[in-house]
mmCIF file of C-alpha atoms and ligand atoms in Angstrom:
data_model
loop_
_atom_site.group_PDB
_atom_site.id
_atom_site.type_symbol
_atom_site.label_atom_id
_atom_site.label_comp_id
_atom_site.label_asym_id
_atom_site.label_seq_id
_atom_site.Cartn_x
_atom_site.Cartn_y
_atom_site.Cartn_z
ATOM 1 C CA UNK A 23 180.637 273.812 290.981
ATOM 2 C CA UNK A 24 183.272 275.626 289.095
ATOM 3 C CA UNK A 25 183.619 279.235 288.880
ATOM 4 C CA UNK A 26 183.963 280.660 285.370
ATOM 5 C CA UNK A 27 183.359 283.309 282.878
ATOM 6 C CA UNK A 28 181.109 282.892 280.043
ATOM 7 C CA UNK A 29 179.510 284.706 277.063
ATOM 8 C CA UNK A 30 175.783 284.128 277.409
ATOM 9 C CA UNK A 31 175.102 285.263 273.910
ATOM 10 C CA UNK A 32 176.958 286.726 271.053
ATOM 11 C CA UNK A 33 176.596 290.269 271.905
ATOM 12 C CA UNK A 34 176.896 290.292 275.571
ATOM 13 C CA UNK A 35 180.261 290.781 277.633
ATOM 14 C CA UNK A 36 181.738 287.844 279.158
ATOM 15 C CA UNK A 37 180.250 287.653 282.874
ATOM 16 C CA UNK A 38 180.749 285.384 285.950
ATOM 17 C CA UNK A 39 178.937 281.916 285.457
ATOM 18 C CA UNK A 40 178.874 278.694 287.429
ATOM 19 C CA UNK A 41 179.689 275.496 285.438
ATOM 20 C CA UNK A 42 179.879 271.857 286.554
ATOM 21 C CA UNK A 43 182.777 269.582 285.700
ATOM 22 C CA UNK A 44 182.755 265.777 285.746
ATOM 23 C CA UNK A 45 183.807 263.504 288.405
ATOM 24 C CA UNK A 46 187.351 262.412 288.099
ATOM 25 C CA UNK A 47 187.249 258.993 286.227
ATOM 26 C CA UNK A 48 189.950 256.507 286.216
ATOM 27 C CA UNK A 49 192.030 257.890 283.578
ATOM 28 C CA UNK A 50 191.211 261.801 284.489
ATOM 29 C CA UNK A 51 193.331 264.298 285.738
ATOM 30 C CA UNK A 52 191.799 267.190 287.701
ATOM 31 C CA UNK A 53 193.495 270.541 287.228
ATOM 32 C CA UNK A 54 193.377 273.842 289.349
ATOM 33 C CA UNK A 55 193.849 276.320 286.790
ATOM 34 C CA UNK A 56 196.522 279.225 287.496
ATOM 35 C CA UNK A 57 196.770 280.891 284.218
ATOM 36 C CA UNK A 58 194.657 280.891 281.018
ATOM 37 C CA UNK A 59 196.164 282.745 277.745
ATOM 38 C CA UNK A 60 193.640 284.815 275.606
ATOM 39 C CA UNK A 61 193.583 283.637 272.064
ATOM 40 C CA UNK A 62 191.894 285.432 269.158
ATOM 41 C CA UNK A 63 189.810 282.056 268.708
ATOM 42 C CA UNK A 64 188.321 282.733 272.120
ATOM 43 C CA UNK A 65 186.871 286.106 271.167
ATOM 44 C CA UNK A 66 185.540 284.781 267.451
ATOM 45 C CA UNK A 67 183.772 281.763 269.310
ATOM 46 C CA UNK A 68 182.367 283.866 272.265
ATOM 47 C CA UNK A 69 181.043 286.356 269.691
ATOM 48 C CA UNK A 70 179.922 283.757 267.434
ATOM 49 C CA UNK A 71 181.950 284.976 264.244
ATOM 50 C CA UNK A 72 182.815 281.640 263.074
ATOM 51 C CA UNK A 73 179.337 280.166 263.485
ATOM 52 C CA UNK A 74 178.464 277.034 265.494
ATOM 53 C CA UNK A 75 178.775 278.495 269.054
ATOM 54 C CA UNK A 76 176.600 277.247 271.930
ATOM 55 C CA UNK A 77 176.031 279.648 274.488
ATOM 56 C CA UNK A 78 176.806 279.821 277.453
ATOM 57 C CA UNK A 79 180.298 279.812 276.157
ATOM 58 C CA UNK A 80 183.446 279.536 278.339
ATOM 59 C CA UNK A 81 186.456 280.136 276.239
ATOM 60 C CA UNK A 82 190.091 279.358 276.893
ATOM 61 C CA UNK A 83 192.419 276.925 275.532
ATOM 62 C CA UNK A 84 195.857 277.852 276.827
ATOM 63 C CA UNK A 85 195.565 276.263 280.079
ATOM 64 C CA UNK A 86 198.253 275.991 282.915
ATOM 65 C CA UNK A 87 197.668 274.742 286.416
ATOM 66 C CA UNK A 88 198.536 272.262 289.117
ATOM 67 C CA UNK A 89 197.184 268.734 289.385
ATOM 68 C CA UNK A 90 194.978 268.374 292.467
ATOM 69 C CA UNK A 91 193.561 264.893 291.709
ATOM 70 C CA UNK A 92 194.231 261.812 289.480
ATOM 71 C CA UNK A 93 192.226 258.870 288.690
ATOM 72 C CA UNK A 94 193.231 255.185 289.591
ATOM 73 C CA UNK A 95 194.709 254.597 286.194
ATOM 74 C CA UNK A 96 196.657 257.565 285.761
ATOM 75 C CA UNK A 97 200.517 257.352 285.049
ATOM 76 C CA UNK A 98 202.870 260.258 283.996
ATOM 77 C CA UNK A 99 200.987 262.911 286.119
ATOM 78 C CA UNK A 100 201.042 263.294 289.945
ATOM 79 C CA UNK A 101 199.159 265.577 292.426
ATOM 80 C CA UNK A 102 201.153 268.817 292.553
ATOM 81 C CA UNK A 103 202.810 268.643 289.273
ATOM 82 C CA UNK A 104 202.348 271.685 286.829
ATOM 83 C CA UNK A 105 200.422 270.736 283.535
ATOM 84 C CA UNK A 106 198.919 272.110 280.558
ATOM 85 C CA UNK A 107 196.044 271.649 278.442
ATOM 86 C CA UNK A 108 195.796 273.244 274.775
ATOM 87 C CA UNK A 109 193.125 273.219 272.097
ATOM 88 C CA UNK A 110 192.204 269.623 272.414
ATOM 89 C CA UNK A 111 190.864 267.319 275.184
ATOM 90 C CA UNK A 112 189.933 264.198 273.415
ATOM 91 C CA UNK A 113 189.705 262.470 269.914
ATOM 92 C CA UNK A 114 188.669 259.242 268.511
ATOM 93 C CA UNK A 115 192.221 257.687 269.054
ATOM 94 C CA UNK A 116 191.752 255.229 266.163
ATOM 95 C CA UNK A 117 191.654 256.748 262.820
ATOM 96 C CA UNK A 118 194.707 257.443 260.522
ATOM 97 C CA UNK A 119 195.385 260.738 261.947
ATOM 98 C CA UNK A 120 195.143 259.712 265.509
ATOM 99 C CA UNK A 121 197.262 256.892 264.820
ATOM 100 C CA UNK A 122 199.981 259.220 263.526
ATOM 101 C CA UNK A 123 199.660 261.381 266.598
ATOM 102 C CA UNK A 124 197.993 264.071 264.684
ATOM 103 C CA UNK A 125 194.774 264.279 266.947
ATOM 104 C CA UNK A 126 194.022 267.757 265.517
ATOM 105 C CA UNK A 127 193.340 266.370 262.337
ATOM 106 C CA UNK A 128 191.010 263.424 263.775
ATOM 107 C CA UNK A 129 188.956 262.117 260.970
ATOM 108 C CA UNK A 130 185.980 262.046 262.992
ATOM 109 C CA UNK A 131 186.518 265.618 264.511
ATOM 110 C CA UNK A 132 188.558 266.143 267.739
ATOM 111 C CA UNK A 133 187.051 267.117 270.911
ATOM 112 C CA UNK A 134 188.176 270.852 271.400
ATOM 113 C CA UNK A 135 188.640 272.511 274.831
ATOM 114 C CA UNK A 136 185.432 274.520 274.315
ATOM 115 C CA UNK A 137 182.599 274.564 272.311
ATOM 116 C CA UNK A 138 182.862 270.814 271.502
ATOM 117 C CA UNK A 139 180.278 268.339 272.116
ATOM 118 C CA UNK A 140 180.985 267.087 275.561
ATOM 119 C CA UNK A 141 181.151 263.249 275.694
ATOM 120 C CA UNK A 142 180.855 262.941 279.308
ATOM 121 C CA UNK A 143 178.497 265.433 280.532
ATOM 122 C CA UNK A 144 176.381 266.160 277.065
ATOM 123 C CA UNK A 145 176.080 269.989 276.100
ATOM 124 C CA UNK A 146 179.306 271.364 275.287
ATOM 125 C CA UNK A 147 182.923 271.482 276.652
ATOM 126 C CA UNK A 148 183.871 274.656 278.617
ATOM 127 C CA UNK A 149 187.315 275.959 278.547
ATOM 128 C CA UNK A 150 189.986 277.628 280.824
ATOM 129 C CA UNK A 151 188.419 280.802 281.742
ATOM 130 C CA UNK A 152 187.540 278.910 285.017
ATOM 131 C CA UNK A 153 188.940 277.859 288.372
ATOM 132 C CA UNK A 154 189.421 274.096 287.421
ATOM 133 C CA UNK A 155 188.924 271.426 284.798
ATOM 134 C CA UNK A 156 189.053 267.741 284.360
ATOM 135 C CA UNK A 157 190.796 266.333 281.238
ATOM 136 C CA UNK A 158 191.905 262.730 280.249
ATOM 137 C CA UNK A 159 195.599 262.079 281.096
ATOM 138 C CA UNK A 160 196.365 261.485 277.350
ATOM 139 C CA UNK A 161 195.537 265.325 276.638
ATOM 140 C CA UNK A 162 197.277 266.572 279.529
ATOM 141 C CA UNK A 163 200.760 268.148 278.929
ATOM 142 C CA UNK A 164 203.677 268.252 281.225
ATOM 143 C CA UNK A 165 205.029 272.009 281.855
ATOM 144 C CA UNK A 166 208.581 271.829 282.739
ATOM 145 C CA UNK A 167 209.250 273.471 286.137
ATOM 146 C CA UNK A 168 211.898 275.789 284.684
ATOM 147 C CA UNK A 169 209.170 277.606 282.578
ATOM 148 C CA UNK A 170 207.369 280.597 284.147
ATOM 149 C CA UNK A 171 203.708 279.048 284.126
ATOM 150 C CA UNK A 172 201.931 282.502 283.124
ATOM 151 C CA UNK A 173 204.275 282.735 280.230
ATOM 152 C CA UNK A 174 203.994 279.075 279.219
ATOM 153 C CA UNK A 175 200.215 279.284 278.916
ATOM 154 C CA UNK A 176 200.308 280.792 275.301
ATOM 155 C CA UNK A 177 202.695 278.110 274.217
ATOM 156 C CA UNK A 178 199.718 275.809 274.385
ATOM 157 C CA UNK A 179 198.138 277.385 271.259
ATOM 158 C CA UNK A 180 200.211 280.175 269.863
ATOM 159 C CA UNK A 181 203.467 278.234 270.340
ATOM 160 C CA UNK A 182 202.477 274.840 269.000
ATOM 161 C CA UNK A 183 200.599 276.564 266.084
ATOM 162 C CA UNK A 184 203.921 278.090 264.838
ATOM 163 C CA UNK A 185 206.370 274.929 266.036
ATOM 164 C CA UNK A 186 204.461 272.595 263.955
ATOM 165 C CA UNK A 187 204.860 274.112 260.463
ATOM 166 C CA UNK A 188 208.568 275.067 261.523
ATOM 167 C CA UNK A 189 209.087 271.211 262.280
ATOM 168 C CA UNK A 190 207.057 270.041 259.488
ATOM 169 C CA UNK A 191 208.891 271.801 256.896
ATOM 170 C CA UNK A 192 212.297 270.686 258.506
ATOM 171 C CA UNK A 193 213.480 274.236 259.668
ATOM 172 C CA UNK A 194 217.099 274.379 261.154
ATOM 173 C CA UNK A 195 220.440 275.897 260.465
ATOM 174 C CA UNK A 196 220.498 277.678 257.301
ATOM 175 C CA UNK A 197 216.693 277.915 256.708
ATOM 176 C CA UNK A 198 215.469 281.196 255.527
ATOM 177 C CA UNK A 199 212.219 281.649 257.365
ATOM 178 C CA UNK A 200 209.673 284.698 256.927
ATOM 179 C CA UNK A 201 207.047 285.566 259.512
ATOM 180 C CA UNK A 202 204.177 287.616 258.371
ATOM 181 C CA UNK A 203 202.721 289.762 261.288
ATOM 182 C CA UNK A 204 204.213 290.274 264.892
ATOM 183 C CA UNK A 205 201.068 289.420 267.146
ATOM 184 C CA UNK A 206 200.616 286.577 269.604
ATOM 185 C CA UNK A 207 201.394 283.845 266.773
ATOM 186 C CA UNK A 208 204.130 285.932 264.868
ATOM 187 C CA UNK A 209 206.350 286.874 268.123
ATOM 188 C CA UNK A 210 206.312 282.934 268.812
ATOM 189 C CA UNK A 211 207.255 282.167 265.310
ATOM 190 C CA UNK A 212 210.205 284.425 265.380
ATOM 191 C CA UNK A 213 211.421 283.195 268.648
ATOM 192 C CA UNK A 214 211.024 279.633 267.808
ATOM 193 C CA UNK A 215 212.559 279.900 264.396
ATOM 194 C CA UNK A 216 215.596 281.828 265.761
ATOM 195 C CA UNK A 217 215.968 279.022 268.355
ATOM 196 C CA UNK A 218 215.953 276.470 265.475
ATOM 197 C CA UNK A 219 218.924 278.514 264.081
ATOM 198 C CA UNK A 220 217.124 279.863 260.920
ATOM 199 C CA UNK A 221 217.607 283.351 259.540
ATOM 200 C CA UNK A 222 214.434 285.033 260.285
ATOM 201 C CA UNK A 223 212.941 287.857 258.289
ATOM 202 C CA UNK A 224 209.815 289.491 259.857
ATOM 203 C CA UNK A 225 207.153 291.418 257.663
ATOM 204 C CA UNK A 226 205.251 293.985 259.324
ATOM 205 C CA UNK A 227 203.048 296.926 258.434
ATOM 206 C CA UNK A 228 204.006 298.751 261.686
ATOM 207 C CA UNK A 229 207.403 300.673 261.637
ATOM 208 C CA UNK A 230 207.168 300.852 265.364
ATOM 209 C CA UNK A 231 207.791 297.038 265.954
ATOM 210 C CA UNK A 232 211.182 296.868 264.264
ATOM 211 C CA UNK A 233 213.173 297.024 267.497
ATOM 212 C CA UNK A 234 210.977 294.751 269.273
ATOM 213 C CA UNK A 235 211.162 292.181 266.134
ATOM 214 C CA UNK A 236 214.957 292.209 266.531
ATOM 215 C CA UNK A 237 214.945 291.723 270.242
ATOM 216 C CA UNK A 238 212.661 288.619 269.738
ATOM 217 C CA UNK A 239 215.191 287.032 267.285
ATOM 218 C CA UNK A 240 214.610 288.532 263.935
ATOM 219 C CA UNK A 241 217.677 289.123 261.740
ATOM 220 C CA UNK A 242 215.566 291.132 259.134
ATOM 221 C CA UNK A 243 212.835 293.271 259.653
ATOM 222 C CA UNK A 244 210.852 294.481 256.421
ATOM 223 C CA UNK A 245 208.109 297.205 257.011
ATOM 224 C CA UNK A 246 205.243 296.311 254.185
ATOM 225 C CA UNK A 247 202.727 298.703 253.003
ATOM 226 C CA UNK A 248 199.161 297.737 253.642
ATOM 227 C CA UNK A 249 197.705 296.761 250.040
ATOM 228 C CA UNK A 250 200.996 296.276 248.592
ATOM 229 C CA UNK A 251 201.291 294.047 245.523
ATOM 230 C CA UNK A 252 204.789 293.692 244.836
ATOM 231 C CA UNK A 253 207.143 291.407 246.852
ATOM 232 C CA UNK A 254 208.855 293.229 249.381
ATOM 233 C CA UNK A 255 212.207 291.182 248.963
ATOM 234 C CA UNK A 256 213.762 289.469 246.310
ATOM 235 C CA UNK A 257 212.711 285.533 246.017
ATOM 236 C CA UNK A 258 215.020 284.175 248.769
ATOM 237 C CA UNK A 259 212.930 282.727 251.519
ATOM 238 C CA UNK A 260 212.304 278.910 251.965
ATOM 239 C CA UNK A 261 209.234 278.985 254.364
ATOM 240 C CA UNK A 262 206.925 281.768 255.307
ATOM 241 C CA UNK A 263 204.666 281.368 258.321
ATOM 242 C CA UNK A 264 201.706 283.740 257.656
ATOM 243 C CA UNK A 265 200.076 284.713 260.996
ATOM 244 C CA UNK A 266 197.866 287.702 259.565
ATOM 245 C CA UNK A 267 194.007 286.930 259.829
ATOM 246 C CA UNK A 268 192.731 289.801 258.072
ATOM 247 C CA UNK A 269 192.237 289.633 254.250
ATOM 248 C CA UNK A 270 195.259 290.688 252.357
ATOM 249 C CA UNK A 271 196.932 290.049 249.080
ATOM 250 C CA UNK A 272 199.313 286.769 249.501
ATOM 251 C CA UNK A 273 201.036 287.736 246.323
ATOM 252 C CA UNK A 274 203.840 289.885 247.627
ATOM 253 C CA UNK A 275 204.662 287.270 250.215
ATOM 254 C CA UNK A 276 204.589 284.332 247.493
ATOM 255 C CA UNK A 277 206.810 286.544 245.511
ATOM 256 C CA UNK A 278 209.344 286.609 248.488
ATOM 257 C CA UNK A 279 209.739 282.673 248.293
ATOM 258 C CA UNK A 280 212.810 280.912 246.538
ATOM 259 C CA UNK A 281 212.110 278.052 244.307
ATOM 260 C CA UNK A 282 209.972 275.304 246.053
ATOM 261 C CA UNK A 283 209.308 277.808 248.804
ATOM 262 C CA UNK A 284 206.125 277.168 250.929
ATOM 263 C CA UNK A 285 203.880 279.823 252.531
ATOM 264 C CA UNK A 286 201.925 278.316 255.655
ATOM 265 C CA UNK A 287 198.708 279.986 256.560
ATOM 266 C CA UNK A 288 197.821 279.608 260.261
ATOM 267 C CA UNK A 289 195.136 282.330 260.414
ATOM 268 C CA UNK A 290 191.563 282.111 259.437
ATOM 269 C CA UNK A 291 190.478 285.555 258.085
ATOM 270 C CA UNK A 292 186.551 286.259 258.831
ATOM 271 C CA UNK A 293 186.473 286.995 255.034
ATOM 272 C CA UNK A 294 188.425 284.915 252.367
ATOM 273 C CA UNK A 295 191.840 286.311 251.154
ATOM 274 C CA UNK A 296 191.769 287.166 247.546
ATOM 275 C CA UNK A 297 193.040 284.258 245.462
ATOM 276 C CA UNK A 298 196.652 284.361 245.024
ATOM 277 C CA UNK A 299 198.158 284.751 241.425
ATOM 278 C CA UNK A 300 198.764 281.423 239.888
ATOM 279 C CA UNK A 301 201.633 282.813 238.261
ATOM 280 C CA UNK A 302 203.393 283.377 241.502
ATOM 281 C CA UNK A 303 202.754 279.672 242.466
ATOM 282 C CA UNK A 304 203.900 278.142 238.889
ATOM 283 C CA UNK A 305 206.967 280.088 238.239
ATOM 284 C CA UNK A 306 209.114 278.951 240.892
ATOM 285 C CA UNK A 307 207.016 275.727 242.024
ATOM 286 C CA UNK A 308 205.919 277.540 245.275
ATOM 287 C CA UNK A 309 203.439 275.888 247.520
ATOM 288 C CA UNK A 310 200.567 277.423 249.487
ATOM 289 C CA UNK A 311 199.670 275.458 252.750
ATOM 290 C CA UNK A 312 197.662 275.531 255.725
ATOM 291 C CA UNK A 313 198.527 274.047 259.367
ATOM 292 C CA UNK A 314 196.440 273.538 262.400
ATOM 293 C CA UNK A 315 197.993 273.681 265.928
ATOM 294 C CA UNK A 316 199.820 270.420 266.636
ATOM 295 C CA UNK A 317 199.219 266.867 268.178
ATOM 296 C CA UNK A 318 199.547 266.115 271.756
ATOM 297 C CA UNK A 319 203.093 264.517 271.402
ATOM 298 C CA UNK A 320 204.356 267.597 269.275
ATOM 299 C CA UNK A 321 202.989 269.793 271.839
ATOM 300 C CA UNK A 322 204.946 268.294 274.336
ATOM 301 C CA UNK A 323 207.987 268.214 272.244
ATOM 302 C CA UNK A 324 207.474 271.869 271.875
ATOM 303 C CA UNK A 325 207.317 272.480 275.457
ATOM 304 C CA UNK A 326 210.481 270.667 276.134
ATOM 305 C CA UNK A 327 212.330 272.630 273.248
ATOM 306 C CA UNK A 328 211.015 275.961 274.691
ATOM 307 C CA UNK A 329 212.419 274.746 278.416
ATOM 308 C CA UNK A 330 215.639 273.820 276.611
ATOM 309 C CA UNK A 331 216.027 277.156 274.896
ATOM 310 C CA UNK A 332 214.332 279.222 277.737
ATOM 311 C CA UNK A 333 211.413 280.164 275.561
ATOM 312 C CA UNK A 334 208.020 281.626 276.938
ATOM 313 C CA UNK A 335 205.436 284.087 275.325
ATOM 314 C CA UNK A 336 205.832 287.703 276.035
ATOM 315 C CA UNK A 337 202.649 288.435 278.079
ATOM 316 C CA UNK A 338 200.546 291.061 280.039
ATOM 317 C CA UNK A 339 198.883 289.163 283.043
ATOM 318 C CA UNK A 340 195.432 290.591 283.709
ATOM 319 C CA UNK A 341 192.704 289.756 286.094
ATOM 320 C CA UNK A 342 189.570 287.880 285.081
ATOM 321 C CA UNK A 343 187.353 290.877 285.277
ATOM 322 C CA UNK A 344 189.438 292.794 282.667
ATOM 323 C CA UNK A 345 188.727 290.288 279.866
ATOM 324 C CA UNK A 346 186.072 292.325 278.018
ATOM 325 C CA UNK A 347 188.498 295.413 277.934
ATOM 326 C CA UNK A 348 191.328 292.784 276.992
ATOM 327 C CA UNK A 349 189.311 291.722 273.953
ATOM 328 C CA UNK A 350 188.958 295.337 272.685
ATOM 329 C CA UNK A 351 192.480 295.872 272.964
ATOM 330 C CA UNK A 352 193.272 292.557 271.268
ATOM 331 C CA UNK A 353 191.387 293.783 268.537
ATOM 332 C CA UNK A 354 193.456 296.875 268.113
ATOM 333 C CA UNK A 355 196.647 294.739 268.325
ATOM 334 C CA UNK A 356 197.445 296.632 271.723
ATOM 335 C CA UNK A 357 199.166 293.820 273.495
ATOM 336 C CA UNK A 358 202.671 292.498 273.619
ATOM 337 C CA UNK A 359 202.270 289.946 272.764
ATOM 338 C CA UNK A 360 199.419 287.971 274.627
ATOM 339 C CA UNK A 361 197.083 288.600 277.335
ATOM 340 C CA UNK A 362 197.054 285.837 280.250
ATOM 341 C CA UNK A 363 194.439 285.547 282.837
ATOM 342 C CA UNK A 364 195.667 285.115 286.565
ATOM 343 C CA UNK A 365 192.856 282.699 287.559
ATOM 344 C CA UNK A 366 193.406 283.392 291.341
ATOM 345 C CA UNK A 367 191.500 286.623 290.648
ATOM 346 C CA UNK A 368 188.570 284.582 289.684
ATOM 347 C CA UNK A 369 189.213 282.168 292.570
ATOM 348 C CA UNK A 370 189.296 285.238 295.155
ATOM 349 C CA UNK A 371 186.566 287.316 293.581
ATOM 350 C CA UNK A 372 184.096 284.606 293.647
ATOM 351 C CA UNK A 373 184.793 283.534 297.169
ATOM 352 C CA UNK A 374 184.194 287.127 298.261
ATOM 353 C CA UNK A 375 187.566 288.170 298.879
ATOM 354 C CA UNK A 376 187.805 290.579 296.052
ATOM 355 C CA UNK A 377 185.845 292.760 293.845
ATOM 356 C CA UNK A 378 184.277 291.354 290.594
HETATM 357 ZN ZN1 ZN N 427 194.164 279.703 270.098
HETATM 358 ZN ZN1 ZN N 428 190.832 260.282 265.159
#
């Protein structure tokens, strides 16, 4: 039996719950979870805001822990090593997307870490708000030992979600990159783009975030007005990573792109954005694109890149029982920049050594 925290319905707070993990199969890795990051997707899913949630729902897809058992056919992961699990725990492994190491775009639908059909046990998959998990070796990442394990947890979703488009659109020395929003995703986009030697412009509606943005690696900080309709800078950027998931006009940011520039959306607003102006796209042959996390190989590449550049997420570590309060603070953007649950607090609480 595995201790977890679950939402039992859309309108109830998360509470202690027991789940069952499958027995360790030949290609499986069993992981004792040490830390789990808290992503906006967790809250949206737990509260049923995207539809399709099956309760009880155990969220969490920024998992870091130690291997405590491996199946007979496992290579590349040993008992005791530090590993991670992100948003994916399986895929069909034979479609074009999977062949291209882009399991997140699997044609038949990847198996997500939580609230996905569980091929082994039936029901749905349960995520990282729990003391342990069993995952096929092909979806287990190596966490470089030089990275702080708590700070590394958000790399598994927030990190790769921003790393993937930066890589796909070939960001490097001389690239002019804009980042819209300085939250969990935005602060990673700034750090990663800076480490790739790009010139980084951060757009924020919060004047109070300017100093922090510069500390994280932004070369320029532009404070934009909520509801603005004109471009905040002259058309000068090659790529914009837009991390804001509340509906807003995209035109000012499209207007900040140079000829052939691309704005990549990585957030899903609960209500659609207003359609962008076709003029903003046509006049400089600009593109509006989307991007979803990253494949397993790319996630490993991102972790190794972060180790090389000494990058982790800026985090606030919380005990498991503080999760409901953390959700309310996350909704107010009152976190710098990601909550990470110390899973020892769940382990001790449920074994009677602490208060839940
Ligand atoms: Zn996430
Ligand atoms: Zn596939």
